[in-house]
Amino acid sequence: MGKMVIGNLKMNILSVSEREQYISNLKKELGKKEFSKTEIVVCPPFVHLESFGKNIGQKVKLGAQNMFPQREGSFTGEISPAMLKNIGCEYVILGHSERRKYFDETDKEINLKVVEALKIGLKPVVCVGETKAEKEANQILRVLTKQIKEVLAGISRTKAEQITIAYEPVWAVGTDIVPTSNEIMEAKLLIKKILISIFDKKYAGMTKILYGGSVNSKTVLEVCVDPAMDGVLIGRESLIPYEFVKIAEIINN
Ligand code: PEP
């Protein structure tokens, strides 16, 4: 299975000139490098998707950071999966911990989004992970089981290949604190078991499992390569093209 490196640019890049600078720097860093074993995906804010799609080049795929689970209609301020697909997105991040925290997104709502994304042919990157308090209370298995079972409720196993799970312990996102390789490996095994209980073994093996949370070029070996994850979801470091591409190179090699 190939690897994945996804950059979540979040609510950054405030102007056209900043965007042009970012795209130009990212293309420069990618240069002539080949990433034969790794897909590189960038998820900019909605307003930049079209320009990224037109200018970012063949080496980078496009993803969105969220969507509304309806095709079209009177949903003021929302963005539909069809819009994302038609503008060139292949991926959409769903259920990020910041959306769960600031917008009270529930697993049931995330499930509706997963269903609608798959319906239109967008590949969901579903974020799951425990909070610090849940970790301290030894609740990781319970939390991951609930989140994954609810967000994937009713999804056919034939869709398993289209889905990516990003294990993002909430306490590691944006904190510069990372779990140990062993902790990540344990979480990965738990996630695999949960996926097998939903999809069965053959299909569950097709779902990629990424790690996310304070990944940088110094931590990537420990959080991705050592625990044999299928890739990473990167926040802050994806805003620095040099670092983002360096992480992708380490994973690809
Ligand atoms: C994220 O928000 O998905 C993330 C992993 O952020 P950071 O890399 O900044 O911890």
Short mmCIF file of C-alpha atoms in Angstrom, two decimals, residues 3-243:
data_model
loop_
_atom_site.label_atom_id
_atom_site.label_comp_id
_atom_site.label_asym_id
_atom_site.label_seq_id
_atom_site.Cartn_x
_atom_site.Cartn_y
_atom_site.Cartn_z
CA LYS A 3 1.95 6.11 1.77
CA MET A 4 0.17 9.42 2.23
CA VAL A 5 1.28 12.83 3.43
CA ILE A 6 -1.58 15.25 3.94
CA GLY A 7 -1.18 18.92 4.77
CA ASN A 8 -4.03 20.61 6.61
CA LEU A 9 -3.47 24.33 6.08
CA LYS A 10 -6.40 25.14 8.41
CA MET A 11 -7.54 28.81 8.51
CA ASN A 12 -4.26 30.19 7.23
CA ILE A 13 -3.06 31.95 4.06
CA LEU A 14 -4.88 35.25 4.32
CA SER A 15 -4.36 36.86 0.94
CA VAL A 16 -3.85 36.22 -2.74
CA SER A 17 -0.19 37.19 -2.49
CA GLU A 18 0.36 34.85 0.44
CA ARG A 19 -1.27 32.07 -1.55
CA GLU A 20 0.88 32.72 -4.60
CA GLN A 21 3.97 32.69 -2.42
CA TYR A 22 2.97 29.41 -0.78
CA ILE A 23 2.20 27.68 -4.07
CA SER A 24 5.40 28.91 -5.66
CA ASN A 25 7.50 27.81 -2.65
CA LEU A 26 5.85 24.41 -2.51
CA LYS A 27 6.46 23.83 -6.22
CA LYS A 28 10.05 24.90 -5.82
CA GLU A 29 10.58 22.47 -2.95
CA LEU A 30 8.95 19.64 -4.87
CA GLY A 31 11.12 20.49 -7.87
CA LYS A 32 12.28 17.42 -9.68
CA LYS A 33 11.82 15.14 -6.68
CA GLU A 34 9.89 11.97 -7.35
CA PHE A 35 7.44 10.55 -4.83
CA SER A 36 6.76 7.16 -6.37
CA LYS A 37 5.47 5.58 -3.15
CA THR A 38 3.75 8.56 -1.57
CA GLU A 39 0.67 10.60 -2.36
CA ILE A 40 0.97 14.23 -1.34
CA VAL A 41 -2.29 16.02 -0.55
CA VAL A 42 -2.81 19.65 0.41
CA CYS A 43 -6.02 20.88 2.03
CA PRO A 44 -6.26 24.68 1.79
CA PRO A 45 -9.20 26.81 2.94
CA PHE A 46 -12.21 26.64 0.59
CA VAL A 47 -11.52 30.07 -0.96
CA HIS A 48 -8.12 28.90 -2.21
CA LEU A 49 -9.16 25.53 -3.62
CA GLU A 50 -9.68 26.67 -7.18
CA SER A 51 -6.36 28.45 -7.42
CA PHE A 52 -4.50 25.56 -5.81
CA GLY A 53 -6.16 23.19 -8.26
CA LYS A 54 -5.07 25.29 -11.22
CA ASN A 55 -1.54 26.05 -10.08
CA ILE A 56 -0.17 23.43 -7.75
CA GLY A 57 0.88 20.93 -10.44
CA GLN A 58 0.62 17.20 -10.88
CA LYS A 59 2.56 16.12 -7.82
CA VAL A 60 0.02 17.38 -5.32
CA LYS A 61 -3.58 16.28 -4.87
CA LEU A 62 -6.27 18.51 -3.53
CA GLY A 63 -8.38 18.05 -0.42
CA ALA A 64 -10.86 20.12 1.58
CA GLN A 65 -11.03 20.56 5.35
CA ASN A 66 -14.75 20.04 5.82
CA MET A 67 -18.07 19.92 3.92
CA PHE A 68 -21.81 20.00 4.53
CA PRO A 69 -23.65 16.70 4.06
CA GLN A 70 -26.14 17.88 1.42
CA ARG A 71 -25.74 18.11 -2.33
CA GLU A 72 -27.21 21.60 -2.77
CA GLY A 73 -29.87 23.96 -1.53
CA SER A 74 -30.74 26.49 1.16
CA PHE A 75 -27.84 25.99 3.55
CA THR A 76 -26.40 29.47 3.88
CA GLY A 77 -22.66 29.56 4.29
CA GLU A 78 -22.07 25.88 3.62
CA ILE A 79 -20.03 24.03 0.99
CA SER A 80 -21.32 20.86 -0.66
CA PRO A 81 -19.46 17.68 -1.57
CA ALA A 82 -20.45 18.16 -5.22
CA MET A 83 -18.82 21.61 -5.20
CA LEU A 84 -15.62 20.10 -3.81
CA LYS A 85 -15.60 17.27 -6.29
CA ASN A 86 -16.30 19.59 -9.23
CA ILE A 87 -13.51 21.97 -8.24
CA GLY A 88 -11.01 19.11 -8.29
CA CYS A 89 -10.85 17.78 -4.73
CA GLU A 90 -10.09 14.10 -4.33
CA TYR A 91 -10.07 14.11 -0.52
CA VAL A 92 -11.95 15.74 2.34
CA ILE A 93 -10.87 15.84 5.98
CA LEU A 94 -13.85 15.03 8.23
CA GLY A 95 -14.27 15.11 11.99
CA HIS A 96 -11.08 17.01 12.78
CA SER A 97 -10.72 17.53 16.54
CA GLU A 98 -10.95 21.30 16.06
CA ARG A 99 -14.35 20.85 14.44
CA ARG A 100 -15.45 18.51 17.20
CA LYS A 101 -14.24 21.05 19.79
CA TYR A 102 -15.30 24.42 18.34
CA PHE A 103 -18.38 23.35 16.35
CA ASP A 104 -19.56 20.47 18.55
CA GLU A 105 -19.45 18.05 15.63
CA THR A 106 -20.69 14.65 16.70
CA ASP A 107 -19.83 11.21 15.35
CA LYS A 108 -23.36 11.00 13.93
CA GLU A 109 -22.91 14.22 11.98
CA ILE A 110 -19.50 13.09 10.78
CA ASN A 111 -21.11 9.82 9.65
CA LEU A 112 -23.59 11.77 7.48
CA LYS A 113 -20.66 13.62 5.93
CA VAL A 114 -18.76 10.37 5.26
CA VAL A 115 -21.84 8.93 3.55
CA GLU A 116 -22.35 12.00 1.35
CA ALA A 117 -18.65 12.33 0.51
CA LEU A 118 -18.45 8.71 -0.65
CA LYS A 119 -21.67 9.08 -2.64
CA ILE A 120 -20.08 11.74 -4.84
CA GLY A 121 -16.67 10.04 -5.04
CA LEU A 122 -14.75 12.14 -2.52
CA LYS A 123 -12.38 10.17 -0.28
CA PRO A 124 -12.91 10.95 3.39
CA VAL A 125 -9.96 11.32 5.75
CA VAL A 126 -11.68 10.74 9.06
CA CYS A 127 -9.98 12.03 12.22
CA VAL A 128 -10.31 10.11 15.46
CA GLY A 129 -8.44 10.23 18.75
CA GLU A 130 -8.70 10.54 22.48
CA THR A 131 -8.33 13.63 24.69
CA LYS A 132 -5.72 13.85 27.43
CA ALA A 133 -8.34 13.09 30.10
CA GLU A 134 -9.54 10.04 28.17
CA LYS A 135 -5.99 8.78 27.81
CA GLU A 136 -5.34 9.24 31.51
CA ALA A 137 -8.52 7.33 32.29
CA ASN A 138 -7.39 4.42 30.05
CA GLN A 139 -10.31 5.06 27.71
CA ILE A 140 -8.50 4.90 24.37
CA LEU A 141 -10.10 1.63 23.24
CA ARG A 142 -13.58 2.80 24.23
CA VAL A 143 -13.16 6.19 22.54
CA LEU A 144 -11.72 4.84 19.30
CA THR A 145 -14.34 2.08 19.12
CA LYS A 146 -17.22 4.52 19.58
CA GLN A 147 -15.83 7.09 17.15
CA ILE A 148 -14.96 4.64 14.37
CA LYS A 149 -18.13 2.54 14.67
CA GLU A 150 -20.34 5.63 14.60
CA VAL A 151 -18.57 7.51 11.81
CA LEU A 152 -18.53 4.40 9.62
CA ALA A 153 -22.06 3.22 10.45
CA GLY A 154 -23.85 1.90 7.38
CA ILE A 155 -20.81 2.20 5.11
CA SER A 156 -20.36 -0.77 2.79
CA ARG A 157 -17.11 -2.69 3.09
CA THR A 158 -16.59 -2.14 -0.63
CA LYS A 159 -15.88 1.51 0.29
CA ALA A 160 -13.11 0.59 2.75
CA GLU A 161 -10.40 1.39 0.20
CA GLN A 162 -11.74 4.92 -0.27
CA ILE A 163 -11.54 5.73 3.44
CA THR A 164 -8.52 6.90 5.41
CA ILE A 165 -8.46 7.02 9.20
CA ALA A 166 -6.20 9.64 10.77
CA TYR A 167 -5.33 8.78 14.36
CA GLU A 168 -4.88 12.18 15.95
CA PRO A 169 -4.66 12.11 19.75
CA VAL A 170 -6.25 15.45 20.65
CA TRP A 171 -3.49 16.15 23.20
CA ALA A 172 -0.85 15.86 20.47
CA VAL A 173 -2.46 18.27 17.98
CA GLY A 174 -0.70 21.63 17.97
CA THR A 175 1.17 20.91 21.22
CA ASP A 176 4.62 19.62 20.26
CA ILE A 177 3.96 16.61 22.44
CA VAL A 178 3.92 13.29 20.59
CA PRO A 179 3.05 9.77 21.69
CA THR A 180 5.76 7.12 21.67
CA SER A 181 6.09 4.77 18.70
CA ASN A 182 4.68 2.00 20.87
CA GLU A 183 1.63 4.04 21.82
CA ILE A 184 0.98 4.80 18.16
CA MET A 185 1.48 1.18 17.17
CA GLU A 186 -0.98 0.09 19.88
CA ALA A 187 -3.55 2.61 18.65
CA LYS A 188 -3.03 1.39 15.09
CA LEU A 189 -3.66 -2.21 16.12
CA LEU A 190 -6.82 -1.17 17.98
CA ILE A 191 -8.02 0.74 14.93
CA LYS A 192 -7.29 -2.27 12.69
CA LYS A 193 -9.29 -4.55 14.99
CA ILE A 194 -12.22 -2.13 14.99
CA LEU A 195 -12.07 -1.87 11.20
CA ILE A 196 -12.02 -5.66 10.88
CA SER A 197 -15.12 -5.88 13.06
CA ILE A 198 -16.87 -3.44 10.70
CA PHE A 199 -15.56 -4.42 7.26
CA ASP A 200 -14.01 -7.90 7.79
CA LYS A 201 -10.32 -8.65 7.39
CA LYS A 202 -9.87 -8.47 3.63
CA TYR A 203 -11.55 -5.09 3.23
CA ALA A 204 -10.30 -3.57 6.51
CA GLY A 205 -6.75 -4.01 5.25
CA MET A 206 -7.52 -1.56 2.44
CA THR A 207 -8.22 1.36 4.78
CA LYS A 208 -5.13 3.50 5.35
CA ILE A 209 -4.30 4.51 8.91
CA LEU A 210 -2.34 7.74 9.32
CA TYR A 211 -0.87 9.43 12.35
CA GLY A 212 -1.43 13.15 13.03
CA GLY A 213 -0.33 15.49 15.82
CA SER A 214 2.84 17.61 16.01
CA VAL A 215 4.56 15.80 13.15
CA ASN A 216 7.75 17.44 11.94
CA SER A 217 10.88 16.29 10.14
CA LYS A 218 12.44 15.35 13.48
CA THR A 219 9.50 13.34 14.88
CA VAL A 220 8.37 11.67 11.66
CA LEU A 221 10.54 8.58 12.01
CA GLU A 222 9.23 7.90 15.49
CA VAL A 223 5.55 8.65 14.83
CA CYS A 224 5.17 7.24 11.32
CA VAL A 225 8.03 5.13 10.06
CA ASP A 226 8.74 3.11 13.24
CA PRO A 227 5.10 2.23 13.99
CA ALA A 228 4.58 1.45 10.26
CA MET A 229 1.77 3.93 9.76
CA ASP A 230 0.46 4.52 6.24
CA GLY A 231 1.40 8.18 6.42
CA VAL A 232 0.78 11.41 8.29
CA LEU A 233 -1.65 14.30 8.60
CA ILE A 234 0.29 17.49 9.21
CA GLY A 235 -0.94 20.83 10.51
CA ARG A 236 1.60 23.56 11.28
CA GLU A 237 4.56 22.13 9.39
CA SER A 238 2.54 21.92 6.18
CA LEU A 239 2.59 25.74 6.15
CA ILE A 240 6.35 25.58 5.66
CA PRO A 241 6.89 24.01 2.21
CA TYR A 242 10.52 23.12 2.94
CA GLU A 243 9.53 21.13 6.05
#
